[in-house]
Each structure stands twice: as structure tokens, then as C-alpha cells.
Coordinates of N, CA and C in Angstrom, one line a residue:
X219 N 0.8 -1.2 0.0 CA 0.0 0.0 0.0 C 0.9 1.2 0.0
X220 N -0.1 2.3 -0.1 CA 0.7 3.8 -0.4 C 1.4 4.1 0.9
X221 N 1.0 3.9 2.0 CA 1.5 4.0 3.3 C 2.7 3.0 4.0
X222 N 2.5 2.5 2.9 CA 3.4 1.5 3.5 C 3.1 0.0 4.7
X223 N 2.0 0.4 4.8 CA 0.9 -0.9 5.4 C 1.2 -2.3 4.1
X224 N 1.3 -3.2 5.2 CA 1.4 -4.4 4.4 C -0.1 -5.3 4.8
X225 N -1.1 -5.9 3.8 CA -1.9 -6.4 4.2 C -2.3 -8.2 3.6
X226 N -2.2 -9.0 4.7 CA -1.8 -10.1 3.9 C -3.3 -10.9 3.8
X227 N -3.6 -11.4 3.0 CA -5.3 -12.0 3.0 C -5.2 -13.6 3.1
X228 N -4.5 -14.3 4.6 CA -4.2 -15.7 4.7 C -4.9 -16.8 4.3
X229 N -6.4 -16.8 3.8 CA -7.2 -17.5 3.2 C -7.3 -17.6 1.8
X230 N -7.0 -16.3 1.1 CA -6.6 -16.6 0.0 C -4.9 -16.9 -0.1
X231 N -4.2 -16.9 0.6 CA -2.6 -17.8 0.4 C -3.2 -19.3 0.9
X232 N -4.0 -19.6 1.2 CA -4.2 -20.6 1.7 C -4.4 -21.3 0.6
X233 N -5.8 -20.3 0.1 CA -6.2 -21.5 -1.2 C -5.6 -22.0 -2.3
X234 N -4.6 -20.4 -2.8 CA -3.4 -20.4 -3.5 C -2.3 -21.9 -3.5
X235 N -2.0 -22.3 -2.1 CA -1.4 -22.9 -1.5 C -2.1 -24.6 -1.9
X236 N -3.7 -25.0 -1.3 CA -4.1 -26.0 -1.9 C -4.8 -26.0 -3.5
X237 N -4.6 -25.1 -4.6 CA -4.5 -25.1 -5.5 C -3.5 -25.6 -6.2
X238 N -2.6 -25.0 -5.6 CA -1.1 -25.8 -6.4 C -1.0 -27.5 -5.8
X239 N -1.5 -28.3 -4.5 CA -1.5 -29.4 -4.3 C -2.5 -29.7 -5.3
X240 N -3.6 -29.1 -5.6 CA -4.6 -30.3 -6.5 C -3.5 -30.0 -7.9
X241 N -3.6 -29.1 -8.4 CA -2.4 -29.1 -9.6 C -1.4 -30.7 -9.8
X242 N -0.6 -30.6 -8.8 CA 0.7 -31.5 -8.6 C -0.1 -32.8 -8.3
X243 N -1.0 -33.4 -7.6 CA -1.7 -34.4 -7.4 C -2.2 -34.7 -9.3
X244 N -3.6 -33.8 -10.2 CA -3.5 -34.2 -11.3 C -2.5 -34.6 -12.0
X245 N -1.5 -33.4 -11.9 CA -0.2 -34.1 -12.5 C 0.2 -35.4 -12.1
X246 N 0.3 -36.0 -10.9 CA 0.5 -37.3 -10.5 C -0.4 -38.0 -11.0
X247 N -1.3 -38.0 -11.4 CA -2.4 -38.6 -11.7 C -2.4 -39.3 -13.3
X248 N -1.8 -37.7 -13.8 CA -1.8 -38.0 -15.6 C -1.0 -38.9 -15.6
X249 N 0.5 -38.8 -15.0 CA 1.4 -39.3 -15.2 C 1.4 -40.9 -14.8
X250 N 0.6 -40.9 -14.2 CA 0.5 -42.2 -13.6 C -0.2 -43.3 -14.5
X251 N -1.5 -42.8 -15.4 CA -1.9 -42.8 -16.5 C -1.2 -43.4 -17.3
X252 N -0.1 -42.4 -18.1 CA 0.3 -42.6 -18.7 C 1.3 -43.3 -19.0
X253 N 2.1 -43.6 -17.7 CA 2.7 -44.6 -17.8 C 2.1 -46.0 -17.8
X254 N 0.9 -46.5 -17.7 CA 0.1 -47.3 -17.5 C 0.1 -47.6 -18.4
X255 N -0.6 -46.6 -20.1 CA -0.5 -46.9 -20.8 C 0.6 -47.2 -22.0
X256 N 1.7 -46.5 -21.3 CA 3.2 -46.7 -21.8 C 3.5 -48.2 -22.3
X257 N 3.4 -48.7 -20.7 CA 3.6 -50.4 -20.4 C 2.3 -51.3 -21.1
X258 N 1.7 -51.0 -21.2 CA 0.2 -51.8 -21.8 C 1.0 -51.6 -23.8
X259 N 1.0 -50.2 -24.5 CA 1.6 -50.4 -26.0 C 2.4 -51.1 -26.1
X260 N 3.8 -51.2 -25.1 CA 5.2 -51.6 -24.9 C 5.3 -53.1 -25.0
X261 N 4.1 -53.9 -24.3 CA 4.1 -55.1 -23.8 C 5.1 -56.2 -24.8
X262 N 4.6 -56.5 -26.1 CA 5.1 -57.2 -26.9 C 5.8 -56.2 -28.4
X263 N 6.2 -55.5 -27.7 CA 6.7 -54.3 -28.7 C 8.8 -54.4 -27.9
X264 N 8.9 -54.7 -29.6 CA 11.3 -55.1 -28.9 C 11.7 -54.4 -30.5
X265 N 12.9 -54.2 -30.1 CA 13.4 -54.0 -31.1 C 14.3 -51.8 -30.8
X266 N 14.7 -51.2 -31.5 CA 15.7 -50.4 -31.5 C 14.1 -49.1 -31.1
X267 N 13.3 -49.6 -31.7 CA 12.8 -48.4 -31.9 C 11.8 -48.3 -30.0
X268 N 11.2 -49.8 -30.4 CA 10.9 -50.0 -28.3 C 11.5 -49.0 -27.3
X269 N 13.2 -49.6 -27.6 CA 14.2 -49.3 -26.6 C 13.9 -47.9 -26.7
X270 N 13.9 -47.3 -27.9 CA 14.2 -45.7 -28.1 C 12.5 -44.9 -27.3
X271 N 11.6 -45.9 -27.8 CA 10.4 -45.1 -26.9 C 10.5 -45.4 -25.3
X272 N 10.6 -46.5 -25.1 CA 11.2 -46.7 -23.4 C 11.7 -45.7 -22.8
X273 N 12.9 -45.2 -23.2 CA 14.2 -44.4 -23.0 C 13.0 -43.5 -22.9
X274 N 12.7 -42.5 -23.8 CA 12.0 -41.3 -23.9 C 10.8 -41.2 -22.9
X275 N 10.0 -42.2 -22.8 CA 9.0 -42.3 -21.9 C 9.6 -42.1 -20.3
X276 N 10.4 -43.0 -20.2 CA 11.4 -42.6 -18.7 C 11.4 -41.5 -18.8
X277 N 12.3 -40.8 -19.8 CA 12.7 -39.2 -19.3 C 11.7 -38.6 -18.7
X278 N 10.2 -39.1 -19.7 CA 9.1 -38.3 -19.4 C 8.5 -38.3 -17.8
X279 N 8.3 -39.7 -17.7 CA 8.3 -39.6 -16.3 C 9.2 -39.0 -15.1
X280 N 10.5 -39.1 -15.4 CA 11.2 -38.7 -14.6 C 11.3 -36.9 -14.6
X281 N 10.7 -36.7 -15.7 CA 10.7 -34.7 -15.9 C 9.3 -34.5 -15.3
X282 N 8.3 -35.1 -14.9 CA 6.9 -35.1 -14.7 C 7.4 -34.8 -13.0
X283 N 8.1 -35.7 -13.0 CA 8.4 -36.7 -11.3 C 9.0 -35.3 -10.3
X284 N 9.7 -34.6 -11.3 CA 10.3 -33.8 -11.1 C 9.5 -32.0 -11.2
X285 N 9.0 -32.0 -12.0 CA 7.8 -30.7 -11.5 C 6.8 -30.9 -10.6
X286 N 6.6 -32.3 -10.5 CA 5.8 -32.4 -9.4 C 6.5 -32.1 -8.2
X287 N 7.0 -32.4 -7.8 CA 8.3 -32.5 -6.8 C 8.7 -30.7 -6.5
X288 N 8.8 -30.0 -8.0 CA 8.8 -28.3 -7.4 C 7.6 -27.9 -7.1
X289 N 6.5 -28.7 -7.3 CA 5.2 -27.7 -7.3 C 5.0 -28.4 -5.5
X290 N 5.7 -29.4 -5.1 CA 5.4 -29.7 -3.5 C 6.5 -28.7 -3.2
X291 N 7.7 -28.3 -3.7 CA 8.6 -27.6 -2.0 C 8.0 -26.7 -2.8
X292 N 7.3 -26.1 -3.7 CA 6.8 -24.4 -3.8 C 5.8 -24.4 -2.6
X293 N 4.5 -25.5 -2.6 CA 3.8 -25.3 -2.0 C 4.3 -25.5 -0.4
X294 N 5.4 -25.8 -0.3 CA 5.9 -26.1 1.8 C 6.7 -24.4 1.7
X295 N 7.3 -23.6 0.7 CA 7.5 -22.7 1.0 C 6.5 -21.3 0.7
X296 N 5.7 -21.5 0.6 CA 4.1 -20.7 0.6 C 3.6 -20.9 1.8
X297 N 3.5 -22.2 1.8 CA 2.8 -22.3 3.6 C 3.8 -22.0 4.6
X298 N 5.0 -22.0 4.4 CA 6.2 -21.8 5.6 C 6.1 -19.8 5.4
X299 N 6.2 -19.7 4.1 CA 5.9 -18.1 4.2 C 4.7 -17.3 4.9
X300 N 3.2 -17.8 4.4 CA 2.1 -17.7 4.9 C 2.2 -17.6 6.5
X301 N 2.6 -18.6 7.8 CA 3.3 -18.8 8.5 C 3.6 -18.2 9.4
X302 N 5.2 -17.9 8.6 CA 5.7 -16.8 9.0 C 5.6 -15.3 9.0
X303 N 4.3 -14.9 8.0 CA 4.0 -13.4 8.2 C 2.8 -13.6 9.0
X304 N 2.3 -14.3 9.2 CA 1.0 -14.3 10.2 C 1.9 -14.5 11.1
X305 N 2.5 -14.8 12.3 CA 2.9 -14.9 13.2 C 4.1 -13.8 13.1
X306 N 4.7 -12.9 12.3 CA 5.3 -12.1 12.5 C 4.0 -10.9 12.5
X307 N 2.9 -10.7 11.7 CA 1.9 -10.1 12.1 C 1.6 -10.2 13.2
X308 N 0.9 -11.4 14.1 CA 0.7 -11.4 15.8 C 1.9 -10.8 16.3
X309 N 3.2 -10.9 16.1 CA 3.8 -10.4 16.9 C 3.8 -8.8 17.0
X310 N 3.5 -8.3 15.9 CA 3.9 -6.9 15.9 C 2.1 -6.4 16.4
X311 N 1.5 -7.1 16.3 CA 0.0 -6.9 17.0 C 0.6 -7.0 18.8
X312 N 1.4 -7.7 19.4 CA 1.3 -8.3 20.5 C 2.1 -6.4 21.3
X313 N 2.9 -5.8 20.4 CA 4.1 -4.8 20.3 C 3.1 -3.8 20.5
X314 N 2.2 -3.6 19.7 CA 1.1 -1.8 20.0 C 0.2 -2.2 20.9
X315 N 0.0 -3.2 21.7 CA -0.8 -3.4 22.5 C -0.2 -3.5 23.6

């Protein structure tokens, strides 16, 4: 603000917060999918070109495995933030009183 007032609205960082868990959970979900179906095309499938979709498919999961994985420590450091300015708010509430 123009005063320099900070005003934090902890319910919406909250939802913010379980927004990004349903995000990262679908993601776990597609991925889970898809790998399902990965293994189900793959079954009786050999040869250079298998190998080469295997390969690729891994990466995929393991690049999936891995934004899911930023979208959990984003959401532990939103809620560690959230947290911490509410309880640095009560403190400075605890200070003019």
C-alpha cells in the first residue's frame, strides 16, 4: 500500500497454497496414466525403436516426477511463508498493545 501498510489476505494464500497441491496431485495422476499406458503399448513391442520409446518415456516420467516435486517444496515454502508473516503479524499486534 501507499502507506506502506502491508496487508496479507491468509485464506486466500491458503487456497493459493491448496491449489497448487490439486495441480501437482492431477499431475500425478496423468502421469500415472500414462505410464500405465506406456507399459500396456510396450508389452510385446522389442526391437531399437521400443528401446528408443522406453528411453523417452522414462525421461518423461522422470521430468513429470520432477515438476511435481517443485510444485510440493513451492507449496511447503508458501505455507512456511504464509506462517511466517502471520505470526510475524501477531507479533507486531502483540508490540502496540
Amino acid at each position: 500500500m501507499a502507506d506502506g501498510t502491508i496487508t496479507y489476505d491468509y485464506p486466500v494464500i491458503e487456497q493459493c497454497v491448496a491449489m497448487m497441491m490439486k495441480k501437482a496431485d492431477e499431475i500425478d495422476n496423468q502421469a500415472t496414466l500414462l505410464g500405465r499406458d506406456v507399459k500396456t503399448i510396450m508389452q510385446d513391442w522389442v526391437g531399437e525403436t521400443a528401446n528408443s520409446y522406453e528411453a523417452r518415456s522414462t525421461n518423461l516420467q522422470a521430468g513429470l516426477d520432477e515438476h511435481r516435486q517443485n510444485l510440493l517444496n513451492l507449496r511447503q515454502k508458501v505455507s512456511d511463508a504464509a506462517a511466517a508473516m502471520e505470526a510475524a503479524d501477531k507479533g507486531g499486534a502483540k508490540g502496540i498493545a
